[in-house]
Coordinates of C-alpha atoms and ligand atoms in Angstrom, one line a residue:
M268 CA -21.6 -1.9 6.2
S269 CA -22.0 0.8 8.7
D270 CA -22.4 4.4 7.4
T271 CA -20.5 5.8 10.4
P272 CA -16.9 6.5 9.6
T273 CA -14.5 5.4 12.4
G274 CA -12.0 8.2 11.9
T275 CA -9.7 8.5 14.9
R276 CA -7.1 11.0 16.0
P277 CA -4.2 9.6 18.1
A278 CA -5.0 10.1 21.8
P279 CA -3.7 13.4 23.3
G280 CA -0.2 13.0 24.9
T281 CA 0.5 9.8 22.8
R282 CA 4.2 9.3 22.1
G283 CA 4.6 10.5 18.5
A284 CA 6.3 8.8 15.6
A285 CA 7.5 9.6 12.1
I286 CA 8.8 8.0 9.0
V287 CA 12.5 8.5 8.8
S288 CA 13.6 6.4 5.8
W289 CA 12.2 4.3 3.0
G290 CA 13.2 1.8 0.3
T291 CA 11.6 -0.3 -2.5
A292 CA 12.1 -3.4 -4.6
L293 CA 10.8 -4.6 -7.9
P294 CA 11.5 -7.8 -9.8
D295 CA 13.6 -7.5 -13.0
N296 CA 11.0 -9.3 -15.2
V297 CA 8.8 -6.7 -16.9
V298 CA 5.5 -8.1 -18.3
T299 CA 3.9 -5.7 -20.8
N300 CA 0.4 -5.4 -22.1
A301 CA 1.8 -6.7 -25.4
D302 CA 2.9 -9.9 -23.6
F303 CA -0.8 -10.5 -22.6
E304 CA -2.0 -9.5 -26.0
A305 CA 0.1 -12.3 -27.5
R306 CA -1.6 -15.0 -25.4
L307 CA -5.0 -13.8 -24.1
D308 CA -8.1 -12.3 -25.7
T309 CA -7.2 -8.8 -24.8
T310 CA -5.5 -5.7 -26.2
D311 CA -3.0 -3.1 -25.0
A312 CA -5.7 -0.5 -25.8
W313 CA -8.3 -2.2 -23.6
I314 CA -6.0 -2.6 -20.7
T315 CA -4.7 0.9 -20.9
E316 CA -8.1 2.5 -21.2
R317 CA -9.9 0.4 -18.6
T318 CA -7.1 0.3 -16.0
G319 CA -4.3 2.7 -16.8
I320 CA -1.8 -0.2 -16.5
K321 CA 0.9 -0.5 -19.2
E322 CA 3.3 -3.0 -17.5
R323 CA 3.9 -4.8 -14.3
R324 CA 6.8 -6.8 -12.8
H325 CA 6.7 -10.6 -12.0
G326 CA 9.1 -12.6 -10.0
G327 CA 11.0 -13.3 -6.7
S328 CA 9.5 -14.4 -3.4
T329 CA 7.7 -12.2 -1.0
A330 CA 10.5 -12.6 1.5
S331 CA 13.2 -11.7 -1.1
L332 CA 11.4 -8.5 -2.2
A333 CA 10.6 -7.5 1.4
T334 CA 14.3 -8.0 2.4
E335 CA 15.6 -5.9 -0.5
A336 CA 13.1 -3.1 0.3
G337 CA 13.7 -3.3 4.1
R338 CA 17.5 -3.3 3.6
A339 CA 17.2 -0.2 1.5
A340 CA 15.1 1.6 4.1
L341 CA 17.6 0.7 6.9
D342 CA 20.6 1.7 4.8
A343 CA 19.0 5.1 3.9
A344 CA 19.0 6.0 7.6
G345 CA 22.3 4.3 8.5
L346 CA 20.5 1.8 10.6
T347 CA 21.1 -2.0 11.1
G348 CA 18.7 -4.7 12.1
D349 CA 19.8 -4.2 15.7
D350 CA 18.2 -0.8 15.7
I351 CA 14.7 -2.2 14.9
D352 CA 12.4 -3.3 17.7
Y353 CA 9.6 -4.8 15.6
L354 CA 9.2 -5.9 12.0
L355 CA 5.7 -5.7 10.7
L356 CA 5.3 -7.2 7.2
A357 CA 2.0 -6.4 5.4
T358 CA 1.4 -9.1 2.8
T359 CA -1.5 -11.1 1.4
T360 CA 0.9 -13.5 -0.4
P361 CA 3.1 -15.0 2.3
D362 CA 5.6 -17.5 1.1
Y363 CA 4.6 -20.2 3.6
Q364 CA 1.5 -20.9 5.6
I365 CA 3.8 -21.5 8.6
P366 CA 5.9 -19.6 9.7
S367 CA 5.3 -15.9 9.0
T368 CA 7.2 -14.5 6.0
A369 CA 8.4 -11.8 8.5
S370 CA 10.5 -14.5 10.3
E371 CA 12.6 -15.0 7.2
V372 CA 12.9 -11.3 6.5
E373 CA 13.9 -10.7 10.2
D374 CA 16.6 -13.3 10.0
A375 CA 17.9 -11.8 6.7
L376 CA 18.0 -8.3 8.1
G377 CA 19.5 -9.2 11.5
I378 CA 16.5 -7.9 13.4
R379 CA 16.1 -9.4 16.9
G380 CA 12.8 -7.8 17.9
G381 CA 9.3 -9.0 17.3
A382 CA 8.3 -10.0 13.8
S383 CA 4.9 -10.8 12.4
D384 CA 2.8 -10.7 9.2
L385 CA -0.3 -8.6 8.8
N386 CA -2.9 -9.4 6.2
A387 CA -5.4 -6.7 5.4
A388 CA -5.0 -7.3 1.6
C389 CA -4.4 -4.1 -0.3
S390 CA -5.1 -2.0 2.8
G391 CA -2.2 -3.7 4.6
F392 CA 0.4 -1.0 4.4
V393 CA -1.8 1.7 6.0
Y394 CA -3.0 -0.8 8.6
A395 CA 0.7 -1.5 9.4
L396 CA 1.6 2.2 9.5
V397 CA -1.1 2.8 12.1
H398 CA -0.1 -0.4 14.1
A399 CA 3.5 0.9 14.1
H400 CA 2.4 4.2 15.7
G401 CA 0.5 2.2 18.3
L402 CA 3.6 0.1 19.1
I403 CA 5.7 3.2 19.4
A404 CA 3.1 4.9 21.6
M405 CA 3.5 1.9 23.9
G406 CA 7.2 2.4 24.2
L407 CA 9.0 0.8 21.2
Q408 CA 11.6 3.0 19.6
R409 CA 11.6 1.9 15.9
V410 CA 9.4 -0.3 13.8
L411 CA 10.2 -1.4 10.2
I412 CA 7.1 -1.8 8.2
I413 CA 7.1 -3.4 4.8
G414 CA 4.4 -4.1 2.2
A415 CA 5.5 -6.9 0.0
E416 CA 3.7 -9.1 -2.5
T417 CA 4.1 -11.7 -5.1
M418 CA 0.6 -11.4 -6.6
S419 CA 1.6 -13.3 -9.7
R420 CA 1.8 -16.5 -7.7
V421 CA -2.0 -16.3 -6.9
T422 CA -3.1 -15.1 -10.3
D423 CA -4.6 -17.3 -13.0
M424 CA -2.5 -16.1 -16.0
E425 CA -5.2 -17.5 -18.3
D426 CA -7.9 -15.3 -16.8
R427 CA -8.0 -11.9 -18.6
N428 CA -10.2 -10.4 -15.8
T429 CA -7.4 -10.7 -13.3
A430 CA -4.1 -11.5 -15.0
I431 CA -3.6 -8.1 -16.4
L432 CA -4.2 -6.3 -13.2
F433 CA -1.6 -7.5 -10.7
G434 CA 2.1 -7.3 -10.1
D435 CA 4.9 -8.0 -7.6
G436 CA 7.0 -5.6 -5.5
A437 CA 7.8 -4.3 -2.1
G438 CA 8.0 -0.9 -0.3
A439 CA 9.4 -0.3 3.3
V440 CA 9.6 2.5 5.8
V441 CA 11.2 2.9 9.2
V442 CA 8.9 4.5 11.7
E443 CA 10.6 6.0 14.7
A444 CA 9.7 7.6 18.0
T445 CA 9.9 11.5 18.1
D446 CA 10.0 14.0 20.9
D447 CA 6.8 15.7 19.6
D448 CA 3.3 14.5 18.7
G449 CA 4.7 12.9 15.5
Q450 CA 3.3 12.8 12.0
L451 CA 0.0 10.9 12.4
L452 CA -2.9 13.4 12.6
G453 CA -5.8 11.1 11.9
F454 CA -6.6 7.6 10.6
D455 CA -9.5 5.3 9.7
L456 CA -9.3 1.5 9.6
G457 CA -12.3 -0.5 8.5
S458 CA -13.5 -3.8 7.2
D459 CA -16.8 -5.3 6.1
G460 CA -16.4 -9.1 6.1
S461 CA -19.8 -9.6 4.5
L462 CA -18.2 -8.5 1.2
R463 CA -15.2 -10.9 1.5
S464 CA -16.4 -13.1 -1.5
L465 CA -16.0 -10.2 -3.9
L466 CA -12.3 -11.1 -4.2
D467 CA -10.7 -14.1 -2.7
A468 CA -8.1 -16.9 -3.3
P469 CA -8.2 -20.2 -1.4
I470 CA -5.0 -21.5 0.2
G471 CA -3.0 -22.9 -2.7
G472 CA -5.4 -21.5 -5.3
V473 CA -5.8 -18.4 -7.5
M474 CA -7.8 -15.2 -7.2
Q475 CA -11.4 -14.9 -8.4
M476 CA -12.9 -11.4 -8.4
N477 CA -16.2 -9.6 -9.1
G478 CA -14.4 -6.7 -10.7
K479 CA -17.5 -4.5 -11.3
E480 CA -18.7 -4.7 -7.7
V481 CA -15.1 -4.3 -6.3
F482 CA -14.8 -1.2 -8.5
R483 CA -18.1 0.3 -7.1
Q484 CA -17.4 -0.5 -3.5
A485 CA -13.8 0.7 -3.8
V486 CA -14.8 4.3 -4.9
T487 CA -17.3 4.5 -2.0
V488 CA -15.0 3.3 0.8
M489 CA -12.0 5.3 -0.4
V490 CA -14.0 8.5 -0.3
R491 CA -15.7 7.8 3.0
S492 CA -12.4 6.7 4.6
A493 CA -10.5 9.6 3.3
N494 CA -13.1 12.0 4.7
A495 CA -13.1 10.2 8.0
S496 CA -9.3 10.6 8.3
L497 CA -9.4 14.2 7.2
A498 CA -12.1 15.0 9.8
A499 CA -10.1 13.3 12.5
A500 CA -7.1 15.3 11.5
G501 CA -9.1 18.6 11.5
A502 CA -8.2 19.1 7.9
T503 CA -9.9 19.3 4.5
A504 CA -9.0 18.0 1.1
D505 CA -7.8 21.6 0.2
D506 CA -5.1 21.2 2.9
L507 CA -3.5 18.2 1.3
A508 CA -0.3 18.5 -0.7
L509 CA -0.4 14.9 -1.9
V510 CA -2.8 11.9 -2.0
V511 CA -1.2 8.5 -2.3
P512 CA -4.0 6.1 -3.2
H513 CA -3.9 2.3 -3.5
Q514 CA -2.8 1.6 -7.1
A515 CA -5.6 -0.7 -8.5
N516 CA -7.1 1.1 -11.4
I517 CA -6.7 4.6 -12.6
R518 CA -10.4 4.9 -13.1
I519 CA -11.1 4.0 -9.4
I520 CA -8.5 6.6 -8.4
D521 CA -9.9 9.3 -10.6
A522 CA -13.5 8.7 -9.6
A523 CA -12.6 8.8 -5.9
C524 CA -10.3 11.9 -6.3
N525 CA -13.0 13.7 -8.3
R526 CA -15.4 13.3 -5.4
L527 CA -12.7 14.4 -3.0
G528 CA -11.8 17.4 -5.1
I529 CA -8.2 16.2 -5.7
G530 CA -6.6 17.0 -9.1
S531 CA -3.9 14.9 -10.8
D532 CA -1.3 17.5 -9.7
R533 CA -1.8 16.3 -6.1
L534 CA -1.9 12.5 -6.9
A535 CA 0.9 9.9 -6.7
T536 CA 0.5 7.2 -9.2
V537 CA 2.8 4.4 -10.3
L538 CA 0.3 1.8 -11.5
H539 CA 1.1 2.3 -15.2
A540 CA 4.5 0.7 -14.4
T541 CA 3.7 -1.7 -11.5
G542 CA 0.0 -2.8 -11.8
N543 CA -1.7 -3.6 -8.6
T544 CA 0.9 -4.7 -6.1
S545 CA -1.6 -4.9 -3.1
S546 CA 0.2 -4.0 0.1
A547 CA 3.2 -2.7 -1.8
S548 CA 1.3 -0.3 -3.9
I549 CA 1.0 2.7 -1.5
P550 CA 4.7 2.6 -0.4
L551 CA 5.8 2.3 -4.0
A552 CA 3.8 5.3 -5.0
L553 CA 4.8 7.3 -1.9
V554 CA 8.5 6.6 -2.6
D555 CA 8.1 7.6 -6.2
A556 CA 6.7 10.9 -5.2
L557 CA 9.4 11.4 -2.5
D558 CA 12.1 10.7 -5.1
A559 CA 10.6 13.2 -7.4
G560 CA 10.8 15.9 -4.7
R561 CA 7.0 16.2 -4.5
V562 CA 6.8 16.2 -0.7
A563 CA 8.2 18.9 1.6
P564 CA 8.5 18.9 5.4
G565 CA 5.2 20.1 6.9
D566 CA 3.1 18.9 3.9
L567 CA -0.1 17.0 4.7
V568 CA -0.2 13.7 2.9
L569 CA -3.2 11.4 2.7
L570 CA -2.6 7.7 2.2
V571 CA -5.8 5.8 1.3
G572 CA -6.3 2.2 0.4
F573 CA -9.0 -0.5 0.0
G574 CA -8.8 -4.2 -0.7
A575 CA -10.2 -7.7 -0.3
G576 CA -12.0 -8.4 2.9
M577 CA -13.4 -5.9 2.1
S578 CA -11.0 -3.7 4.0
W579 CA -10.1 -0.1 3.8
A580 CA -7.6 2.2 5.5
S581 CA -6.5 5.8 5.4
A582 CA -4.2 8.1 7.3
V583 CA -3.3 11.8 7.2
V584 CA 0.3 12.5 8.1
R585 CA 2.2 15.7 8.4
W586 CA 5.4 15.0 6.5
P587 CA 8.3 15.2 8.9
D588 CA 11.6 17.0 8.4
V589 CA 13.4 13.8 7.8
D590 CA 16.9 15.4 7.5
A591 CA 16.5 17.2 10.8
L592 CA 15.3 13.9 12.5
R593 CA 18.3 12.0 11.1
S594 CA 20.9 14.7 12.0
S595 CA 19.4 15.2 15.5
G596 CA 20.6 11.7 16.2
A597 CA 17.0 10.5 16.6
T598 CA 18.0 7.6 14.3
S599 CA 21.3 6.8 16.0
Ligands
COA727 N1 -9.4 -7.5 -22.1 C1 -10.5 -7.4 -22.9 N2 -11.8 -7.5 -22.4 C2 -11.9 -7.8 -21.1 C3 -10.8 -7.9 -20.3 C4 -9.5 -7.8 -20.8 N3 -8.4 -8.0 -20.1 N4 -11.2 -8.2 -19.0 C5 -12.6 -8.2 -19.1 N5 -13.0 -7.9 -20.4 C6 -14.3 -7.9 -20.9 C7 -15.4 -8.5 -20.0 O1 -15.3 -9.9 -20.2 C8 -16.6 -7.9 -20.5 O2 -17.0 -8.5 -21.7 P1 -18.6 -8.9 -21.9 O3 -19.3 -7.5 -21.9 O4 -18.6 -9.6 -23.2 O5 -19.0 -9.7 -20.7 C9 -16.2 -6.5 -20.9 O6 -14.7 -6.5 -21.0 C10 -16.5 -5.4 -19.9 O7 -16.2 -5.9 -18.6 P2 -16.4 -5.1 -17.3 O8 -16.2 -6.0 -16.1 O9 -17.7 -4.3 -17.4 O10 -15.2 -4.1 -17.5 P3 -14.8 -3.0 -16.5 O11 -14.8 -1.7 -17.2 O12 -15.5 -3.1 -15.2 O13 -13.3 -3.3 -16.2 C11 -11.9 -4.3 -14.5 C12 -12.9 -4.5 -15.6 C13 -11.6 -5.6 -13.8 C14 -10.7 -3.7 -15.1 C15 -12.6 -3.3 -13.5 O14 -13.9 -3.7 -13.2 C16 -11.8 -3.2 -12.2 O15 -10.7 -2.7 -12.2 N6 -12.4 -3.5 -11.1 C17 -11.7 -3.4 -9.8 C18 -10.7 -4.5 -9.7 C19 -9.7 -4.3 -8.6 O16 -9.4 -3.1 -8.3 N7 -9.3 -5.3 -7.9 C20 -8.4 -5.3 -6.9 C21 -9.0 -4.7 -5.6 S1 -7.7 -4.3 -4.4

C-alpha cells in the first residue's frame, strides 16, 4: 500500500454540514463469553484478555436494526422521513443481494429521497459520513446515515477464531446543512485491495480471517489515517477531546492510541458489551459517549476505523452546538 496518506480538508467555501441527532439499536439476545465457553474450546478469561469483549448481541435483520436506529435519530430531532433527502446505509451484511437493504429501510421510515447501501466493511460509517458531507456540499439539505449489521449471520459459530468477536447492532445520525463551514475539518478514506483476502466471506458463506495479520495491519492503518486526518484538519492529537475508534479488539485500540498519545480518558469504547459490530461500531461508541455527556460543543472528535478490503477511514469533526442548531430551526 502507498505510504502517502490521502488526508483531505473540505474544499474552501464548501457548504457545511453537521450531525444534529442520533439513535441506536441492539438486539435483545445477549450472548456472553460463558455461552461460548459452554460449546467451544475457549474461556471467558482468554476472550476478555485477548479482545476486551465480554458479551455481544445477536438477532434481528439488518433492515430492522437500521430502521429502529434511524427512527430514533429522526425522532430525536423531531424529523420525519419527508425531511430526509438521502438515506445512506453502511452495511457489509445486507439482507438481500437485490435490492439494497436501504430500500426496505427507506420504505419503513417514509423517506422519499435517494437510498443506497455502502459497503466499506468496518470503515463504512466514516465513509458514509464523508459521503453525506459531499452530498450536502452539492445541495442536499439532510442525509440520514446508518451503520447496521447482522454479523452473526455471516459468522461460523463453531469457529473460535471469529465466533467470539462479532455482534449485531445499528447506529444512525442525521447530517444537516449548516450556514457555516460545518463540522468536518479533515478526513482520510483509503483502501488496499491487495489485502482483501485477510478477511472475507463469499456470498451465502461465512467469514474466514487471518486474525494476526489483520491485527498488525489495523494498528498501522489506524495510526496513519488518524494522523492524515489530523494534518488535514490542522490539529494534533493533543487537541482532541475524544477518539471514537472502530470497536474490534481493545488491544488494537490501545496499541493505536498509545502511538497517537491518546489515553483511555479520551477514548470511547463499547466493545466489552457489543463485540465488533462492523459499520455500527463507531456510531454505537459515539452515541454512548454522547449519552454520558463526554462531548461538548466545540470539542474536536476523531472517528477512526479500519476493516476488510482492507479499508480504513478517519474524520476530525468539531462537535456542533446541536441544541442551537435544533432551536434555530435548521432542522425544521
Ligand atoms: N479461545 C481460545 N484460544 C483461541 C481462541 C479462542 N477464542 N481463538 C484463537 N485461539 C488460539 C489460537 O488457535 C492459537 O492457538 P495455537 O497457538 O495453538 O495455534 C492461540 O489462541 C493464539 O492465537 P493468536 O491468533 O496468536 O491470538 P491473538 O492474540 O492474535 O488473538 C485474535 C486472536 C483473533 C483475537 C486477534 O488476532 C485479533 O483480534 N485480530 C484482529 C481481528 C479483527 O479485528 N477482525 C476484524 C477486523 S474489522
